[in-house]
Amino acid sequence: EDLMKKISRFLLALIPAILVFLMIMTEPFYGLDAMLTDKVYSQMKGTGDIVKIISIDEETLNEYGPLNTWSREKSAELAEYLYEGDNAPAVLAFDLMYIGETDSAVDEKLANAVVGKDVVTASNLVYRGRTKYNKDGSPYFDERNIETEERPYEALDNVSVSGYANAEMCKDGFVRTTQFSVQLDDKTRYSFATQIYLQYMKKVGMEERALAQITRNNQVQFFYSGKPGEFSRFSLKDVLDGSIPREEFNDCIVMVGAYAPGLMDSYHSAAKRGNDMYGVEINANIVNALLNEKTATKAPVIWYAILAAVILFLYTFMAREMKMYPALLIGFWVVFGVGLAGRILATNGSIISLVYVLIAVLGVAAWVIIEKYVFESLQKKKVINTFKKYMAPQVIDNMAKDELFNIEMKGEKRHVAVLFVDIRGFTTMSEILTPEEVV
């Protein structure tokens, strides 16, 4: 019987262990886990003063009209203004699409304004799914197949560097990862934010991080520096009319981009749910993350799943043999410990999921509560009702007030009525009958 009980305990402890393993491997609650990890792993310690944004906002649009009627001309004027004199940006980045030629004079003006300068322009990757084949010849459909890259017009492309500005949305629709490079026509093409980072590090003479070591499959998770609107931002109109001195941008990374709802360049950011962030500010956060080494990749999932399963097995095995409150307290420390470990790992470049351990521990805690409280309460009630058949119910109720049924045998003065009852001939009868017959 003891062996069967031990085997039963072992098998029951395996249930939450197997469940947490499967959940970590398959991610059935990705959105819920992402919401939790976004909060726990947040590293918003300020945007700093290196990256500054010049915004094409409502004020600018009211002054100059629709963006497509003046974009290249005003961009040329901005570049000429910022690079006039000794005080100049370290990098000037246009998060705007200059694809295809328009007015030749305006196109030439913009190209001439940025020639010889550290300027980054935006390109666009065009994805079109197609069937591809594995090495063994088996087909698969590649949804991320890059059909082409739309780059700035030739004159501008020849005098600046460009990077694709496509936003990388995760399965839950939020932006928290970036693909820092892709292979296109046997060449490595960098993202817009990565290209800005590389250009800045080269400009200031610092050695950039080995990007291949900070990502897996060219995907990297970045941590936001601030919530929407926290980067230093200046209206393009105010800069062009001289209200903002060019010295404000000296040796900075200056990013120019859309900052008005009508320009359709906002996304759900993991920095603050319910508040969308404009594309230029998301790219500013990515640049800041690369500069401050605030990026991370997923820790090996299989090993984390195994470790979590072992932890849940041990917790379940012990908790079912403990009293309810100590078992719940240990469950709290398990969750807290995993969360703390996740935070430390995130700071050092590795990401683990949190919600699945939380779900499993809550499940075990509920199990313990049911076992320790509901089942034991029912058993206690059964024992009490049984004793009431043989002793006065008031006595049993008084004893039951103590959880351990401790009985203090002490005197008590009361006015009572006592009735002595005897069965005629019972002594003689019980001497000659069997115990069963007496009962």
GROMACS .gro file of C-alpha atoms in nm:
model
  439
    1GLU     CA    1   0.000   0.000   0.000
    2ASP     CA    2   0.284   0.242   0.081
    3LEU     CA    3   0.454   0.162  -0.250
    4MET     CA    4   0.133   0.229  -0.443
    5LYS     CA    5   0.091   0.557  -0.259
    6LYS     CA    6   0.444   0.665  -0.352
    7ILE     CA    7   0.389   0.569  -0.715
    8SER     CA    8   0.062   0.763  -0.714
    9ARG     CA    9   0.236   1.072  -0.571
   10PHE     CA   10   0.507   1.045  -0.837
   11LEU     CA   11   0.262   1.012  -1.125
   12LEU     CA   12   0.041   1.296  -1.004
   13ALA     CA   13   0.344   1.524  -0.971
   14LEU     CA   14   0.430   1.449  -1.334
   15ILE     CA   15   0.105   1.604  -1.462
   16PRO     CA   16   0.191   1.975  -1.409
   17ALA     CA   17   0.552   1.906  -1.510
   18ILE     CA   18   0.444   1.764  -1.846
   19LEU     CA   19   0.190   2.043  -1.897
   20VAL     CA   20   0.441   2.323  -1.837
   21PHE     CA   21   0.690   2.153  -2.070
   22LEU     CA   22   0.434   2.132  -2.351
   23MET     CA   23   0.315   2.490  -2.300
   24ILE     CA   24   0.667   2.633  -2.317
   25MET     CA   25   0.739   2.434  -2.633
   26THR     CA   26   0.415   2.522  -2.815
   27GLU     CA   27   0.339   2.873  -2.674
   28PRO     CA   28  -0.044   2.846  -2.670
   29PHE     CA   29  -0.075   3.177  -2.479
   30TYR     CA   30   0.182   3.383  -2.670
   31GLY     CA   31  -0.008   3.711  -2.635
   32LEU     CA   32  -0.055   3.673  -2.260
   33ASP     CA   33   0.310   3.576  -2.213
   34ALA     CA   34   0.427   3.869  -2.427
   35MET     CA   35   0.216   4.110  -2.220
   36LEU     CA   36   0.373   3.978  -1.899
   37THR     CA   37   0.732   3.973  -2.024
   38ASP     CA   38   0.697   4.322  -2.177
   39LYS     CA   39   0.620   4.445  -1.828
   40VAL     CA   40   0.874   4.241  -1.631
   41TYR     CA   41   1.162   4.281  -1.878
   42SER     CA   42   1.104   4.653  -1.938
   43GLN     CA   43   1.428   4.851  -1.930
   44MET     CA   44   1.298   5.202  -1.991
   45LYS     CA   45   1.569   5.406  -1.821
   46GLY     CA   46   1.541   5.713  -2.041
   47THR     CA   47   1.606   5.792  -2.405
   48GLY     CA   48   1.931   5.981  -2.353
   49ASP     CA   49   2.045   6.273  -2.566
   50ILE     CA   50   2.218   6.099  -2.859
   51VAL     CA   51   1.910   6.029  -3.071
   52LYS     CA   52   1.682   6.321  -3.157
   53ILE     CA   53   1.376   6.330  -3.379
   54ILE     CA   54   1.269   6.596  -3.627
   55SER     CA   55   0.902   6.527  -3.680
   56ILE     CA   56   0.676   6.586  -3.974
   57ASP     CA   57   0.382   6.670  -3.751
   58GLU     CA   58   0.046   6.841  -3.792
   59GLU     CA   59   0.208   7.181  -3.751
   60THR     CA   60   0.447   7.107  -4.038
   61LEU     CA   61   0.171   6.976  -4.264
   62ASN     CA   62  -0.043   7.282  -4.194
   63GLU     CA   63   0.250   7.503  -4.293
   64TYR     CA   64   0.369   7.322  -4.608
   65GLY     CA   65   0.072   7.118  -4.721
   66PRO     CA   66   0.055   6.744  -4.812
   67LEU     CA   67   0.382   6.559  -4.762
   68ASN     CA   68   0.413   6.431  -5.121
   69THR     CA   69   0.415   6.787  -5.258
   70TRP     CA   70   0.727   6.905  -5.072
   71SER     CA   71   0.903   6.609  -4.906
   72ARG     CA   72   1.224   6.606  -5.110
   73GLU     CA   73   1.262   6.982  -5.135
   74LYS     CA   74   1.222   7.042  -4.762
   75SER     CA   75   1.447   6.743  -4.686
   76ALA     CA   76   1.716   6.905  -4.900
   77GLU     CA   77   1.670   7.235  -4.718
   78LEU     CA   78   1.693   7.056  -4.383
   79ALA     CA   79   2.020   6.882  -4.480
   80GLU     CA   80   2.169   7.210  -4.604
   81TYR     CA   81   2.066   7.385  -4.282
   82LEU     CA   82   2.200   7.116  -4.045
   83TYR     CA   83   2.533   7.076  -4.224
   84GLU     CA   84   2.598   7.446  -4.258
   85GLY     CA   85   2.897   7.544  -4.046
   86ASP     CA   86   3.094   7.335  -3.798
   87ASN     CA   87   2.805   7.213  -3.584
   88ALA     CA   88   2.656   6.917  -3.764
   89PRO     CA   89   2.482   6.589  -3.680
   90ALA     CA   90   2.689   6.274  -3.651
   91VAL     CA   91   2.427   6.095  -3.865
   92LEU     CA   92   2.121   6.231  -4.044
   93ALA     CA   93   1.857   5.965  -4.117
   94PHE     CA   94   1.543   6.013  -4.327
   95ASP     CA   95   1.268   5.765  -4.236
   96LEU     CA   96   1.094   5.864  -4.560
   97MET     CA   97   1.058   5.683  -4.891
   98TYR     CA   98   1.234   5.855  -5.183
   99ILE     CA   99   1.152   5.580  -5.432
  100GLY     CA  100   1.147   5.673  -5.800
  101GLU     CA  101   1.236   6.001  -5.966
  102THR     CA  102   1.011   6.306  -5.952
  103ASP     CA  103   1.113   6.659  -6.041
  104SER     CA  104   1.471   6.633  -6.166
  105ALA     CA  105   1.578   6.967  -6.016
  106VAL     CA  106   1.441   6.877  -5.670
  107ASP     CA  107   1.588   6.527  -5.688
  108GLU     CA  108   1.928   6.669  -5.776
  109LYS     CA  109   1.901   6.926  -5.499
  110LEU     CA  110   1.845   6.658  -5.235
  111ALA     CA  111   2.127   6.438  -5.367
  112ASN     CA  112   2.369   6.733  -5.371
  113ALA     CA  113   2.266   6.831  -5.015
  114VAL     CA  114   2.370   6.495  -4.869
  115VAL     CA  115   2.674   6.410  -5.081
  116GLY     CA  116   2.979   6.347  -4.862
  117LYS     CA  117   2.763   6.346  -4.548
  118ASP     CA  118   2.675   6.061  -4.312
  119VAL     CA  119   2.317   6.025  -4.431
  120VAL     CA  120   2.094   5.719  -4.412
  121THR     CA  121   1.778   5.685  -4.619
  122ALA     CA  122   1.495   5.434  -4.599
  123SER     CA  123   1.418   5.150  -4.838
  124ASN     CA  124   1.131   4.902  -4.841
  125LEU     CA  125   1.138   4.523  -4.869
  126VAL     CA  126   0.858   4.381  -5.081
  127TYR     CA  127   0.756   4.035  -4.955
  128ARG     CA  128   0.578   3.788  -5.179
  129GLY     CA  129   0.530   3.428  -5.071
  130ARG     CA  130   0.651   3.152  -5.295
  131THR     CA  131   0.711   2.779  -5.289
  132LYS     CA  132   1.066   2.676  -5.210
  133TYR     CA  133   1.238   2.342  -5.163
  134ASN     CA  134   1.439   2.191  -4.879
  135LYS     CA  135   1.769   2.013  -4.937
  136ASP     CA  136   1.586   1.680  -4.953
  137GLY     CA  137   1.361   1.813  -5.228
  138SER     CA  138   1.048   1.853  -5.015
  139PRO     CA  139   0.851   2.174  -5.089
  140TYR     CA  140   0.747   2.440  -4.841
  141PHE     CA  141   0.581   2.781  -4.872
  142ASP     CA  142   0.800   3.073  -4.768
  143GLU     CA  143   0.577   3.361  -4.659
  144ARG     CA  144   0.883   3.577  -4.589
  145ASN     CA  145   1.026   3.548  -4.937
  146ILE     CA  146   1.166   3.886  -5.047
  147GLU     CA  147   1.055   3.966  -5.400
  148THR     CA  148   1.253   4.288  -5.428
  149GLU     CA  149   1.379   4.593  -5.241
  150GLU     CA  150   1.247   4.937  -5.328
  151ARG     CA  151   1.542   5.171  -5.283
  152PRO     CA  152   1.583   5.549  -5.313
  153TYR     CA  153   1.618   5.694  -5.663
  154GLU     CA  154   1.959   5.633  -5.818
  155ALA     CA  155   2.114   5.976  -5.765
  156LEU     CA  156   2.033   5.971  -5.394
  157ASP     CA  157   2.117   5.602  -5.352
  158ASN     CA  158   2.464   5.668  -5.492
  159VAL     CA  159   2.551   5.933  -5.233
  160SER     CA  160   2.387   5.786  -4.920
  161VAL     CA  161   2.345   5.451  -4.750
  162SER     CA  162   2.000   5.299  -4.718
  163GLY     CA  163   1.835   5.039  -4.496
  164TYR     CA  164   1.493   4.878  -4.508
  165ALA     CA  165   1.244   5.037  -4.268
  166ASN     CA  166   0.986   4.756  -4.260
  167ALA     CA  167   0.829   4.720  -3.915
  168GLU     CA  168   0.853   4.369  -3.766
  169MET     CA  169   0.525   4.284  -3.594
  170CYS     CA  170   0.507   3.983  -3.364
  171LYS     CA  171   0.223   3.731  -3.355
  172ASP     CA  172   0.020   3.950  -3.119
  173GLY     CA  173   0.051   4.255  -3.345
  174PHE     CA  174   0.303   4.442  -3.128
  175VAL     CA  175   0.651   4.556  -3.230
  176ARG     CA  176   0.925   4.427  -3.003
  177THR     CA  177   1.167   4.255  -3.246
  178THR     CA  178   1.367   4.362  -3.545
  179GLN     CA  179   1.532   4.177  -3.830
  180PHE     CA  180   1.868   4.348  -3.846
  181SER     CA  181   1.976   4.207  -4.185
  182VAL     CA  182   1.864   3.999  -4.481
  183GLN     CA  183   2.040   3.833  -4.771
  184LEU     CA  184   1.931   3.981  -5.103
  185ASP     CA  185   2.100   3.898  -5.432
  186ASP     CA  186   2.388   3.743  -5.237
  187LYS     CA  187   2.442   4.070  -5.053
  188THR     CA  188   2.376   4.156  -4.689
  189ARG     CA  189   2.124   4.436  -4.653
  190TYR     CA  190   2.084   4.598  -4.312
  191SER     CA  191   1.771   4.743  -4.157
  192PHE     CA  192   1.726   5.119  -4.137
  193ALA     CA  193   1.798   5.131  -3.762
  194THR     CA  194   2.097   4.897  -3.789
  195GLN     CA  195   2.244   5.101  -4.071
  196ILE     CA  196   2.212   5.416  -3.858
  197TYR     CA  197   2.387   5.239  -3.571
  198LEU     CA  198   2.673   5.117  -3.792
  199GLN     CA  199   2.712   5.460  -3.950
  200TYR     CA  200   2.723   5.631  -3.610
  201MET     CA  201   2.977   5.390  -3.463
  202LYS     CA  202   3.198   5.442  -3.766
  203LYS     CA  203   3.159   5.819  -3.742
  204VAL     CA  204   3.259   5.839  -3.374
  205GLY     CA  205   3.537   5.583  -3.413
  206MET     CA  206   3.388   5.318  -3.186
  207GLU     CA  207   3.382   4.945  -3.251
  208GLU     CA  208   3.033   4.814  -3.318
  209ARG     CA  209   2.901   4.496  -3.162
  210ALA     CA  210   2.931   4.174  -3.354
  211LEU     CA  211   2.570   4.169  -3.471
  212ALA     CA  212   2.580   3.801  -3.565
  213GLN     CA  213   2.639   3.718  -3.198
  214ILE     CA  214   2.339   3.906  -3.064
  215THR     CA  215   2.070   3.744  -3.271
  216ARG     CA  216   1.934   3.414  -3.396
  217ASN     CA  217   1.802   3.386  -3.753
  218ASN     CA  218   1.866   3.760  -3.788
  219GLN     CA  219   1.586   3.829  -3.540
  220VAL     CA  220   1.657   4.017  -3.221
  221GLN     CA  221   1.431   4.151  -2.949
  222PHE     CA  222   1.500   4.507  -2.844
  223PHE     CA  223   1.397   4.682  -2.524
  224TYR     CA  224   1.235   5.021  -2.549
  225SER     CA  225   1.412   5.319  -2.393
  226GLY     CA  226   1.094   5.512  -2.333
  227LYS     CA  227   0.721   5.534  -2.388
  228PRO     CA  228   0.567   5.709  -2.691
  229GLY     CA  229   0.670   6.074  -2.708
  230GLU     CA  230   0.969   6.055  -2.472
  231PHE     CA  231   1.247   6.110  -2.728
  232SER     CA  232   1.364   6.468  -2.779
  233ARG     CA  233   1.146   6.583  -3.068
  234PHE     CA  234   1.134   6.902  -3.276
  235SER     CA  235   0.886   7.002  -3.544
  236LEU     CA  236   1.036   7.020  -3.892
  237LYS     CA  237   0.867   7.356  -3.940
  238ASP     CA  238   1.038   7.498  -3.630
  239VAL     CA  239   1.378   7.373  -3.745
  240LEU     CA  240   1.342   7.512  -4.098
  241ASP     CA  241   1.221   7.854  -3.984
  242GLY     CA  242   1.521   7.886  -3.750
  243SER     CA  243   1.328   7.858  -3.422
  244ILE     CA  244   1.551   7.563  -3.327
  245PRO     CA  245   1.924   7.638  -3.359
  246ARG     CA  246   2.127   7.384  -3.554
  247GLU     CA  247   2.363   7.353  -3.256
  248GLU     CA  248   2.087   7.151  -3.087
  249PHE     CA  249   2.174   6.859  -3.317
  250ASN     CA  250   2.552   6.875  -3.299
  251ASP     CA  251   2.711   6.527  -3.295
  252CYS     CA  252   2.368   6.364  -3.254
  253ILE     CA  253   2.181   6.103  -3.451
  254VAL     CA  254   1.903   6.303  -3.612
  255MET     CA  255   1.608   6.105  -3.742
  256VAL     CA  256   1.342   6.262  -3.963
  257GLY     CA  257   1.004   6.095  -3.996
  258ALA     CA  258   0.626   6.104  -3.994
  259TYR     CA  259   0.463   6.212  -3.670
  260ALA     CA  260   0.102   6.275  -3.770
  261PRO     CA  261  -0.195   6.034  -3.774
  262GLY     CA  262  -0.279   6.101  -4.138
  263LEU     CA  263   0.060   5.972  -4.254
  264MET     CA  264  -0.031   5.616  -4.153
  265ASP     CA  265   0.303   5.529  -3.994
  266SER     CA  266   0.212   5.423  -3.640
  267TYR     CA  267   0.224   5.079  -3.477
  268HIS     CA  268   0.136   4.897  -3.155
  269SER     CA  269   0.452   4.917  -2.948
  270ALA     CA  270   0.542   4.699  -2.652
  271ALA     CA  271   0.648   5.012  -2.462
  272LYS     CA  272   0.294   5.109  -2.361
  273ARG     CA  273  -0.018   4.919  -2.459
  274GLY     CA  274  -0.301   5.133  -2.583
  275ASN     CA  275  -0.066   5.405  -2.711
  276ASP     CA  276   0.065   5.360  -3.064
  277MET     CA  277   0.416   5.474  -3.155
  278TYR     CA  278   0.526   5.630  -3.481
  279GLY     CA  279   0.770   5.438  -3.699
  280VAL     CA  280   1.050   5.691  -3.664
  281GLU     CA  281   1.031   5.665  -3.284
  282ILE     CA  282   1.032   5.284  -3.297
  283ASN     CA  283   1.348   5.301  -3.509
  284ALA     CA  284   1.493   5.549  -3.259
  285ASN     CA  285   1.433   5.293  -2.984
  286ILE     CA  286   1.603   5.021  -3.188
  287VAL     CA  287   1.906   5.245  -3.246
  288ASN     CA  288   1.921   5.323  -2.875
  289ALA     CA  289   1.893   4.954  -2.790
  290LEU     CA  290   2.188   4.872  -3.015
  291LEU     CA  291   2.393   5.158  -2.873
  292ASN     CA  292   2.323   5.056  -2.513
  293GLU     CA  293   2.330   4.679  -2.568
  294LYS     CA  294   1.964   4.642  -2.475
  295THR     CA  295   1.884   4.352  -2.707
  296ALA     CA  296   1.812   3.988  -2.637
  297THR     CA  297   1.731   3.656  -2.801
  298LYS     CA  298   1.533   3.357  -2.678
  299ALA     CA  299   1.716   3.124  -2.445
  300PRO     CA  300   1.728   2.762  -2.573
  301VAL     CA  301   1.362   2.666  -2.539
  302ILE     CA  302   1.412   2.292  -2.491
  303TRP     CA  303   1.647   2.335  -2.196
  304TYR     CA  304   1.427   2.594  -2.032
  305ALA     CA  305   1.122   2.370  -2.078
  306ILE     CA  306   1.305   2.078  -1.914
  307LEU     CA  307   1.421   2.294  -1.622
  308ALA     CA  308   1.070   2.435  -1.568
  309ALA     CA  309   0.925   2.082  -1.576
  310VAL     CA  310   1.171   1.965  -1.309
  311ILE     CA  311   1.086   2.265  -1.088
  312LEU     CA  312   0.711   2.202  -1.121
  313PHE     CA  313   0.757   1.830  -1.049
  314LEU     CA  314   0.947   1.899  -0.727
  315TYR     CA  315   0.706   2.170  -0.618
  316THR     CA  316   0.399   1.952  -0.678
  317PHE     CA  317   0.558   1.651  -0.509
  318MET     CA  318   0.640   1.852  -0.195
  319ALA     CA  319   0.333   2.077  -0.185
  320ARG     CA  320   0.086   1.788  -0.169
  321GLU     CA  321   0.256   1.660   0.146
  322MET     CA  322   0.270   1.999   0.318
  323LYS     CA  323   0.014   2.209   0.498
  324MET     CA  324  -0.178   2.447   0.276
  325TYR     CA  325  -0.022   2.783   0.370
  326PRO     CA  326   0.345   2.672   0.354
  327ALA     CA  327   0.270   2.507   0.017
  328LEU     CA  328   0.118   2.830  -0.118
  329LEU     CA  329   0.411   3.034   0.017
  330ILE     CA  330   0.662   2.811  -0.161
  331GLY     CA  331   0.455   2.847  -0.481
  332PHE     CA  332   0.486   3.225  -0.452
  333TRP     CA  333   0.863   3.198  -0.418
  334VAL     CA  334   0.881   2.968  -0.721
  335VAL     CA  335   0.701   3.226  -0.935
  336PHE     CA  336   0.905   3.512  -0.791
  337GLY     CA  337   1.230   3.322  -0.847
  338VAL     CA  338   1.149   3.244  -1.210
  339GLY     CA  339   1.050   3.607  -1.269
  340LEU     CA  340   1.372   3.733  -1.110
  341ALA     CA  341   1.581   3.487  -1.310
  342GLY     CA  342   1.401   3.601  -1.627
  343ARG     CA  343   1.473   3.966  -1.550
  344ILE     CA  344   1.843   3.893  -1.490
  345LEU     CA  345   1.867   3.686  -1.808
  346ALA     CA  346   1.695   3.960  -2.010
  347THR     CA  347   1.946   4.213  -1.884
  348ASN     CA  348   2.219   3.980  -2.008
  349GLY     CA  349   2.067   3.914  -2.349
  350SER     CA  350   1.843   3.607  -2.308
  351ILE     CA  351   1.463   3.582  -2.297
  352ILE     CA  352   1.251   3.318  -2.126
  353SER     CA  353   0.871   3.297  -2.108
  354LEU     CA  354   0.705   3.351  -1.771
  355VAL     CA  355   0.332   3.296  -1.801
  356TYR     CA  356   0.347   2.917  -1.837
  357VAL     CA  357   0.527   2.864  -1.506
  358LEU     CA  358   0.279   3.105  -1.347
  359ILE     CA  359  -0.018   2.911  -1.489
  360ALA     CA  360   0.128   2.578  -1.375
  361VAL     CA  361   0.203   2.701  -1.021
  362LEU     CA  362  -0.146   2.851  -0.990
  363GLY     CA  363  -0.290   2.519  -1.104
  364VAL     CA  364  -0.091   2.328  -0.843
  365ALA     CA  365  -0.187   2.584  -0.577
  366ALA     CA  366  -0.555   2.539  -0.661
  367TRP     CA  367  -0.505   2.164  -0.644
  368VAL     CA  368  -0.345   2.196  -0.299
  369ILE     CA  369  -0.627   2.421  -0.176
  370ILE     CA  370  -0.887   2.171  -0.290
  371GLU     CA  371  -0.701   1.881  -0.132
  372LYS     CA  372  -0.610   2.054   0.191
  373TYR     CA  373  -0.925   2.252   0.248
  374VAL     CA  374  -1.223   2.100   0.069
  375PHE     CA  375  -1.135   1.731   0.104
  376GLU     CA  376  -1.010   1.766   0.461
  377SER     CA  377  -1.316   1.972   0.557
  378LEU     CA  378  -1.544   1.701   0.421
  379GLN     CA  379  -1.347   1.432   0.605
  380LYS     CA  380  -1.357   1.630   0.928
  381LYS     CA  381  -1.732   1.679   0.895
  382LYS     CA  382  -1.780   1.307   0.840
  383VAL     CA  383  -1.580   1.224   1.155
  384ILE     CA  384  -1.775   1.477   1.361
  385ASN     CA  385  -2.111   1.344   1.243
  386THR     CA  386  -1.998   0.991   1.329
  387PHE     CA  387  -1.892   1.090   1.683
  388LYS     CA  388  -2.225   1.262   1.738
  389LYS     CA  389  -2.392   0.923   1.728
  390TYR     CA  390  -2.201   0.814   2.041
  391MET     CA  391  -2.148   1.138   2.233
  392ALA     CA  392  -2.347   1.449   2.304
  393PRO     CA  393  -2.348   1.673   1.988
  394GLN     CA  394  -2.274   1.981   2.201
  395VAL     CA  395  -1.955   1.815   2.329
  396ILE     CA  396  -1.841   1.724   1.976
  397ASP     CA  397  -1.913   2.076   1.848
  398ASN     CA  398  -1.707   2.220   2.130
  399MET     CA  399  -1.419   1.985   2.052
  400ALA     CA  400  -1.440   2.069   1.679
  401LYS     CA  401  -1.366   2.436   1.746
  402ASP     CA  402  -1.005   2.332   1.788
  403GLU     CA  403  -0.846   2.230   1.458
  404LEU     CA  404  -0.646   1.954   1.627
  405PHE     CA  405  -0.933   1.837   1.850
  406ASN     CA  406  -0.734   1.916   2.163
  407ILE     CA  407  -0.946   1.849   2.475
  408GLU     CA  408  -0.875   2.035   2.796
  409MET     CA  409  -1.000   1.822   3.088
  410LYS     CA  410  -1.084   2.077   3.354
  411GLY     CA  411  -1.364   2.123   3.601
  412GLU     CA  412  -1.667   2.339   3.531
  413LYS     CA  413  -1.955   2.432   3.764
  414ARG     CA  414  -2.302   2.409   3.610
  415HIS     CA  415  -2.662   2.360   3.715
  416VAL     CA  416  -2.765   2.039   3.543
  417ALA     CA  417  -3.047   1.784   3.547
  418VAL     CA  418  -2.924   1.425   3.548
  419LEU     CA  419  -3.126   1.121   3.449
  420PHE     CA  420  -2.986   0.777   3.533
  421VAL     CA  421  -3.125   0.502   3.311
  422ASP     CA  422  -3.065   0.128   3.332
  423ILE     CA  423  -3.198  -0.164   3.130
  424ARG     CA  424  -3.359  -0.430   3.347
  425GLY     CA  425  -3.148  -0.750   3.350
  426PHE     CA  426  -2.889  -0.603   3.116
  427THR     CA  427  -2.585  -0.715   3.319
  428THR     CA  428  -2.700  -1.079   3.331
  429MET     CA  429  -2.800  -1.070   2.965
  430SER     CA  430  -2.465  -0.923   2.847
  431GLU     CA  431  -2.274  -1.192   3.033
  432ILE     CA  432  -2.432  -1.476   2.836
  433LEU     CA  433  -2.465  -1.306   2.490
  434THR     CA  434  -2.194  -1.248   2.232
  435PRO     CA  435  -2.074  -0.890   2.177
  436GLU     CA  436  -2.255  -0.876   1.842
  437GLU     CA  437  -2.581  -0.983   2.002
  438VAL     CA  438  -2.541  -0.727   2.281
  439VAL     CA  439  -2.506  -0.446   2.025
   0.00000   0.00000   0.00000
